[in-house]
């Protein structure tokens, strides 16, 4: 698998169609094989996120699983000071994170290859990164900053998984406090809205667009279906079965049709089995 | 060597790579497999749509009748059609009949052109040219009488072919050649003279035919293993040779001997002649020779029988079809061939009996004939109440006379011949048992009757719970002596195997008594040998196999309690058991004779029948233990645990459950909880006895670990071997519903965490270290999955949408505990359920299928074997259960039918139909392996994620191959027994092997072939008693599974990773073929290479291989690249 970028001069950056610059990355200085990172300035029309300023954010593809955020930060600080690093499974807008969770309650991260959004302090760093030559690989684990993997890492993980009960209790309590407060606010807001829709002294009701949740009785899909079924049942009860001669005749006809259908189905099933030679006893 | 060839076969036929290839690449391979693939696609079932006019057109009378019949006679018209299809498969085609007629014609012609020869003494064989041998064992040598060859008086077809009941496979056409009367003498019936002349005549025929080019191969055989009745087998030349066989019988002219000579109480072999000793016995005191008599009678009557059967058949149009079905039924149960079998002839005769006695009417269909015959067999005991087809009973022997001479009695139309003369009582009991089992499941609409009845082969090894073989049959000679069976030996003309067999069977039956339901034995196959070689000796027969159907609750009892010491039966008891019988005093004060067998653990107790059998055989029949090859529990070895007393884990499992019960009691008693506990349920295989290696109570060596002071827990130490793996046993603890629970998924999660109170809490669970076992308690709130599903749509409408998170939670907190308690119930009913599950899972693990067929799925599959055993009975030993598990995996039609596991018998017939219809309607969107249970009729939650089509295909193939190899190993005494062969996976189909450092594999000693080197893993073994309390051990820390998770997360889109969870030291990697097709550059692509101006991506294999090492630093020993597939 010879890299096809040999035609580029050794000390020049390698740019491929699509606007990506290829950087190479190896685990340690002694590694034989290299991963390729693909970097590009972050350019998205729709997104106006303060997290990823357009001029200072570098988009990186293919970050190996052993490069945690702090490792990426260290690797890229050679191009200039890094403000923040965000690693994601898939590219996309930064997701809404809901209430901030303690590390014990966050769902575990996937350990796969990731995409990264690196925000530099200054826009010039992006150019520096993009002109980094392919032949000089970034090194993940160095003597000063070793990166642990394998057994060492798992032992570390195991040790980290412990939590003090009182600490846990505290986390839970603070979360619940926030939660309760939010709920209260919500209730408050709903109450205010409800008040707005009350008749005023002169008998006027102010009709607004939008969420009418509070006014109508709380409705759900399940409730809707229940009422529908009730109606159907009512209808069915009123129906007369086999009362008129034509009804009786119809039932018989239906019965024969049913038998016929079953017969036909069975025939097909048999044909299918026969085609598979399922009737050879030995 | 065995292993290598097996692997070759498996990989040759079943490479998963190849299957995957079909879809994506490798045109050469694809070409080969295309036809079947394409065929498979066409065969998809599409529900029929009849047009309205078709459905509602007025019915014709004929159609109405047909529909009515289908509705009333059969459960559904399906069964009727299935039977019709089956008959089409077994009935001879017209083309085949033409071939047979032509060949018969040539043979008949050849037989007529025959010249007379000189008259010589019987013992003078000089007239034979030497090219052929006489198919007879001439013992004793001397015989009086003259013999010469002459053309046959007539050549006629007899038996099933002219009757029309001849079926495939093994088409046998019987041809009777009448020996001319001048060769025979009316007194020839005495002292085997007739039998020898008959053999000589056949040899003469063989010599005459051997030069002819119209005949392919010629063999001798003997009718139903009876050496007095040799037959000549002729096969057509060339390609047709395997199509059919013509069996030439030599018969005396009709009426040549007087039938009354062969009364079962008459003697026709003189002791003086047979033993060569002078005795003073007169003819009246000579012992009767009923079997000898019946074998000569059998030659006299075939034409009469044919006439009788033809007359019956011509009156009942469905007769031939009915007999054909019964023959298929018998054949699937291995009852239709060999000595003392219930052959097709008997099947016809039985049906004729039922017709002539008006138990069934002439107008019945084949289906009804079969049903009534089975019903008759199930309800009639021919060993006590024989039946007779004979009309007049004056001149013929009475039934009681027959009963005194034979074990099973079914008298032919002439009234002289017992057609079941050779059958042992055990064979008939087996027949009866099979018939009654068949009747049971036939009536059960939830069972696929057709399949169980006529399509499933019931081999002995898969039917009987325990099987043993008598290997050196020559030892039976001394048994005959020991049992004092000289006159019987004479009656059987020296066939000591048949002579001793009934006695051995009754001995074993007596000894095993209440422990078994049924004792069966294999029917010795008819020997077949070339005309140029001598008749084989009796001892050359393949070993005799015996099968035991155990009563699980009684079979394992170590005590045989006999009559009290002073009762008259005590002597009998002592006589049976010999020196093993001793007087014992019991707790109830009684002093009785008793035999105590050895056995401490369940796995030893399971082999008590073996102790009994070897003891009895040695004591009474002089058969040494070395001749008895007992294959009851050979496979169990693979789940044996390394203990001082070997054990297959039942006791350990019990210990876990007891400890759990204690824990749950304590949980219930807890006071001062904010919410009360509503249920404590186990959700772990160990709590239903199905964990392959149940967790053992452990005592820790604290110096081996690092210690975390604050949380009082032990930590694994770097540089030391990985500590012993401690399985967390999951327990789900439901809390009561209350208004206090918040209505928000995140908040629920936090509140749940608040309820963890002691030991070692963590955000998701609570670990309790008790009795050297670790329980992991998870708190559950029953409304949480529901809350997860709810969301508010834009319009403010509250909708319920299923999502993965909710499903996973439901699985963990609702389905799993329920399954655990249900399966626990099955274990209570069937004691070997757990062991079967564990064997099955051990096999799945060893073959690297654990991640595809999960533990729960495997347990459900095994449960189905116990809940719906038809056509078998529920497995009574782990081994037979395991064999049936492999058979289920490999033979079930996963594509076209759902596997319905009727847990707790909750499903009704209507549910079955509903499940099947739903399944058919949406087959394509359902999992490939569909398992329905009462709580899960439509989704198959357990198999939703895995296996995939390709993996299931591979599982099916490997299972079939394993089954074949294993059964062969178990039944073939000449093989070196290494059942572990089927537990060693073929590795050559995989692309990369990652070898692991043994030091870091914590479950190393559970491997199929545990390595000699062991590592200290921080466990104290010397002291008994497990530790409770103290510092918490290292829990659920298994570097191998952590590594696998990381690998799958990082490279799951490129490759599949397999590993044996029970001490596997190798991780096998298979590249997904799709991963190597160049793909356009997308932002989500990972390890990629870019070529030229067109940006394509390919996996960066070199870097990936290095990543394997980096991610598993310390665990990985080496990475071995086995194929170059990726370098395309």
PDB file of C-alpha atoms in Angstrom, chain A residues 111-235:
ATOM      1  CA  UNK A 111     -13.587   4.308  21.624  1.00  0.00           C
ATOM      2  CA  UNK A 112     -13.522   4.604  17.870  1.00  0.00           C
ATOM      3  CA  UNK A 113     -11.922   6.810  15.260  1.00  0.00           C
ATOM      4  CA  UNK A 114     -13.219  10.306  15.639  1.00  0.00           C
ATOM      5  CA  UNK A 115     -13.486  13.662  14.019  1.00  0.00           C
ATOM      6  CA  UNK A 116     -12.158  16.664  15.825  1.00  0.00           C
ATOM      7  CA  UNK A 117     -12.828  20.377  15.914  1.00  0.00           C
ATOM      8  CA  UNK A 118      -9.765  22.246  17.094  1.00  0.00           C
ATOM      9  CA  UNK A 119     -10.179  25.888  17.945  1.00  0.00           C
ATOM     10  CA  UNK A 120      -6.919  27.830  17.874  1.00  0.00           C
ATOM     11  CA  UNK A 121      -6.266  31.083  19.625  1.00  0.00           C
ATOM     12  CA  UNK A 122      -5.275  32.763  16.397  1.00  0.00           C
ATOM     13  CA  UNK A 123      -6.337  32.190  12.768  1.00  0.00           C
ATOM     14  CA  UNK A 124      -2.731  31.946  11.592  1.00  0.00           C
ATOM     15  CA  UNK A 125      -2.311  28.570  13.227  1.00  0.00           C
ATOM     16  CA  UNK A 126      -4.660  27.058  10.682  1.00  0.00           C
ATOM     17  CA  UNK A 127      -2.374  27.917   7.826  1.00  0.00           C
ATOM     18  CA  UNK A 128       0.550  26.521   9.783  1.00  0.00           C
ATOM     19  CA  UNK A 129      -1.242  23.240  10.296  1.00  0.00           C
ATOM     20  CA  UNK A 130      -2.270  23.051   6.670  1.00  0.00           C
ATOM     21  CA  UNK A 131       1.236  23.520   5.439  1.00  0.00           C
ATOM     22  CA  UNK A 132       2.731  20.866   7.683  1.00  0.00           C
ATOM     23  CA  UNK A 133       4.625  18.399   5.505  1.00  0.00           C
ATOM     24  CA  UNK A 134       3.498  14.793   5.241  1.00  0.00           C
ATOM     25  CA  UNK A 135       6.950  13.431   5.889  1.00  0.00           C
ATOM     26  CA  UNK A 136       7.072  14.733   9.440  1.00  0.00           C
ATOM     27  CA  UNK A 137       4.634  12.657  11.400  1.00  0.00           C
ATOM     28  CA  UNK A 138       2.989  13.785  14.591  1.00  0.00           C
ATOM     29  CA  UNK A 139       3.959  11.537  17.468  1.00  0.00           C
ATOM     30  CA  UNK A 140       1.304  10.614  19.986  1.00  0.00           C
ATOM     31  CA  UNK A 141       3.260   9.090  22.805  1.00  0.00           C
ATOM     32  CA  UNK A 142       6.576  10.675  23.666  1.00  0.00           C
ATOM     33  CA  UNK A 143       8.886  10.237  26.590  1.00  0.00           C
ATOM     34  CA  UNK A 144       7.744  13.424  28.288  1.00  0.00           C
ATOM     35  CA  UNK A 145       4.083  12.741  27.632  1.00  0.00           C
ATOM     36  CA  UNK A 146       3.515   9.015  27.531  1.00  0.00           C
ATOM     37  CA  UNK A 147       0.091   7.814  26.506  1.00  0.00           C
ATOM     38  CA  UNK A 148      -0.987   4.654  28.222  1.00  0.00           C
ATOM     39  CA  UNK A 149      -2.879   1.951  26.401  1.00  0.00           C
ATOM     40  CA  UNK A 150      -3.729  -1.647  26.997  1.00  0.00           C
ATOM     41  CA  UNK A 151      -3.445  -3.227  30.410  1.00  0.00           C
ATOM     42  CA  UNK A 152      -2.082  -0.081  32.043  1.00  0.00           C
ATOM     43  CA  UNK A 153      -4.982   1.927  30.784  1.00  0.00           C
ATOM     44  CA  UNK A 154      -7.570  -0.609  31.863  1.00  0.00           C
ATOM     45  CA  UNK A 155      -6.165  -0.764  35.354  1.00  0.00           C
ATOM     46  CA  UNK A 156      -6.344   3.021  35.450  1.00  0.00           C
ATOM     47  CA  UNK A 157      -9.934   2.934  34.233  1.00  0.00           C
ATOM     48  CA  UNK A 158     -10.804   0.385  36.852  1.00  0.00           C
ATOM     49  CA  UNK A 159      -9.291   2.515  39.572  1.00  0.00           C
ATOM     50  CA  UNK A 160     -11.099   5.596  38.315  1.00  0.00           C
ATOM     51  CA  UNK A 161     -14.443   3.878  38.340  1.00  0.00           C
ATOM     52  CA  UNK A 162     -14.588   4.050  42.116  1.00  0.00           C
ATOM     53  CA  UNK A 163     -16.638   6.753  43.654  1.00  0.00           C
ATOM     54  CA  UNK A 164     -17.171   7.817  47.208  1.00  0.00           C
ATOM     55  CA  UNK A 165     -20.744   7.350  48.363  1.00  0.00           C
ATOM     56  CA  UNK A 166     -20.947  10.800  49.933  1.00  0.00           C
ATOM     57  CA  UNK A 167     -19.468  12.337  46.820  1.00  0.00           C
ATOM     58  CA  UNK A 168     -22.043  10.573  44.728  1.00  0.00           C
ATOM     59  CA  UNK A 169     -24.742  11.669  47.076  1.00  0.00           C
ATOM     60  CA  UNK A 170     -23.630  15.243  46.677  1.00  0.00           C
ATOM     61  CA  UNK A 171     -23.698  15.062  42.893  1.00  0.00           C
ATOM     62  CA  UNK A 172     -27.154  13.585  42.946  1.00  0.00           C
ATOM     63  CA  UNK A 173     -28.421  16.173  45.380  1.00  0.00           C
ATOM     64  CA  UNK A 174     -27.166  19.118  43.384  1.00  0.00           C
ATOM     65  CA  UNK A 175     -28.618  17.668  40.200  1.00  0.00           C
ATOM     66  CA  UNK A 176     -31.960  17.128  41.797  1.00  0.00           C
ATOM     67  CA  UNK A 177     -31.951  20.632  43.168  1.00  0.00           C
ATOM     68  CA  UNK A 178     -31.419  22.034  39.709  1.00  0.00           C
ATOM     69  CA  UNK A 179     -33.978  19.682  38.319  1.00  0.00           C
ATOM     70  CA  UNK A 180     -36.584  20.638  40.881  1.00  0.00           C
ATOM     71  CA  UNK A 181     -35.929  24.289  40.286  1.00  0.00           C
ATOM     72  CA  UNK A 182     -36.371  23.820  36.546  1.00  0.00           C
ATOM     73  CA  UNK A 183     -39.579  21.983  37.087  1.00  0.00           C
ATOM     74  CA  UNK A 184     -40.838  24.721  39.313  1.00  0.00           C
ATOM     75  CA  UNK A 185     -40.008  27.351  36.755  1.00  0.00           C
ATOM     76  CA  UNK A 186     -41.794  25.322  34.130  1.00  0.00           C
ATOM     77  CA  UNK A 187     -44.860  25.075  36.292  1.00  0.00           C
ATOM     78  CA  UNK A 188     -44.710  28.755  36.958  1.00  0.00           C
ATOM     79  CA  UNK A 189     -44.528  29.551  33.279  1.00  0.00           C
ATOM     80  CA  UNK A 190     -47.462  27.314  32.479  1.00  0.00           C
ATOM     81  CA  UNK A 191     -49.466  28.913  35.178  1.00  0.00           C
ATOM     82  CA  UNK A 192     -48.760  32.326  33.759  1.00  0.00           C
ATOM     83  CA  UNK A 193     -49.782  31.221  30.306  1.00  0.00           C
ATOM     84  CA  UNK A 194     -52.955  29.756  31.667  1.00  0.00           C
ATOM     85  CA  UNK A 195     -53.717  33.018  33.368  1.00  0.00           C
ATOM     86  CA  UNK A 196     -53.305  34.848  30.114  1.00  0.00           C
ATOM     87  CA  UNK A 197     -55.974  32.725  28.531  1.00  0.00           C
ATOM     88  CA  UNK A 198     -58.511  33.354  31.240  1.00  0.00           C
ATOM     89  CA  UNK A 199     -61.342  35.692  30.498  1.00  0.00           C
ATOM     90  CA  UNK A 200     -60.620  39.184  31.593  1.00  0.00           C
ATOM     91  CA  UNK A 201     -63.222  41.353  33.341  1.00  0.00           C
ATOM     92  CA  UNK A 202     -64.957  42.212  30.111  1.00  0.00           C
ATOM     93  CA  UNK A 203     -65.247  38.606  29.042  1.00  0.00           C
ATOM     94  CA  UNK A 204     -62.527  38.669  26.408  1.00  0.00           C
ATOM     95  CA  UNK A 205     -60.128  35.849  25.894  1.00  0.00           C
ATOM     96  CA  UNK A 206     -56.807  36.559  24.342  1.00  0.00           C
ATOM     97  CA  UNK A 207     -56.154  33.856  21.731  1.00  0.00           C
ATOM     98  CA  UNK A 208     -52.553  33.247  20.948  1.00  0.00           C
ATOM     99  CA  UNK A 209     -50.839  31.039  18.454  1.00  0.00           C
ATOM    100  CA  UNK A 210     -48.485  28.335  19.472  1.00  0.00           C
ATOM    101  CA  UNK A 211     -48.519  25.921  22.303  1.00  0.00           C
ATOM    102  CA  UNK A 212     -52.028  25.458  23.491  1.00  0.00           C
ATOM    103  CA  UNK A 213     -51.013  22.605  25.698  1.00  0.00           C
ATOM    104  CA  UNK A 214     -52.281  24.120  28.866  1.00  0.00           C
ATOM    105  CA  UNK A 215     -55.700  25.040  27.684  1.00  0.00           C
ATOM    106  CA  UNK A 216     -56.862  21.861  26.034  1.00  0.00           C
ATOM    107  CA  UNK A 217     -57.023  18.852  28.237  1.00  0.00           C
ATOM    108  CA  UNK A 218     -53.676  17.040  28.197  1.00  0.00           C
ATOM    109  CA  UNK A 219     -53.891  14.763  25.229  1.00  0.00           C
ATOM    110  CA  UNK A 220     -51.701  11.931  24.148  1.00  0.00           C
ATOM    111  CA  UNK A 221     -51.631   9.386  21.394  1.00  0.00           C
ATOM    112  CA  UNK A 222     -52.667   6.614  23.703  1.00  0.00           C
ATOM    113  CA  UNK A 223     -55.715   8.527  24.900  1.00  0.00           C
ATOM    114  CA  UNK A 224     -56.753   9.269  21.343  1.00  0.00           C
ATOM    115  CA  UNK A 225     -56.575   5.651  20.422  1.00  0.00           C
ATOM    116  CA  UNK A 226     -58.544   4.602  23.442  1.00  0.00           C
ATOM    117  CA  UNK A 227     -61.448   6.812  22.523  1.00  0.00           C
ATOM    118  CA  UNK A 228     -61.361   5.548  18.968  1.00  0.00           C
ATOM    119  CA  UNK A 229     -61.523   1.972  20.117  1.00  0.00           C
ATOM    120  CA  UNK A 230     -64.376   2.737  22.447  1.00  0.00           C
ATOM    121  CA  UNK A 231     -66.354   4.102  19.554  1.00  0.00           C
ATOM    122  CA  UNK A 232     -65.653   1.031  17.470  1.00  0.00           C
ATOM    123  CA  UNK A 233     -66.727  -1.277  20.238  1.00  0.00           C
ATOM    124  CA  UNK A 234     -69.944   0.616  20.641  1.00  0.00           C
ATOM    125  CA  UNK A 235     -70.668   0.255  16.982  1.00  0.00           C
TER     126      UNK A 235
END
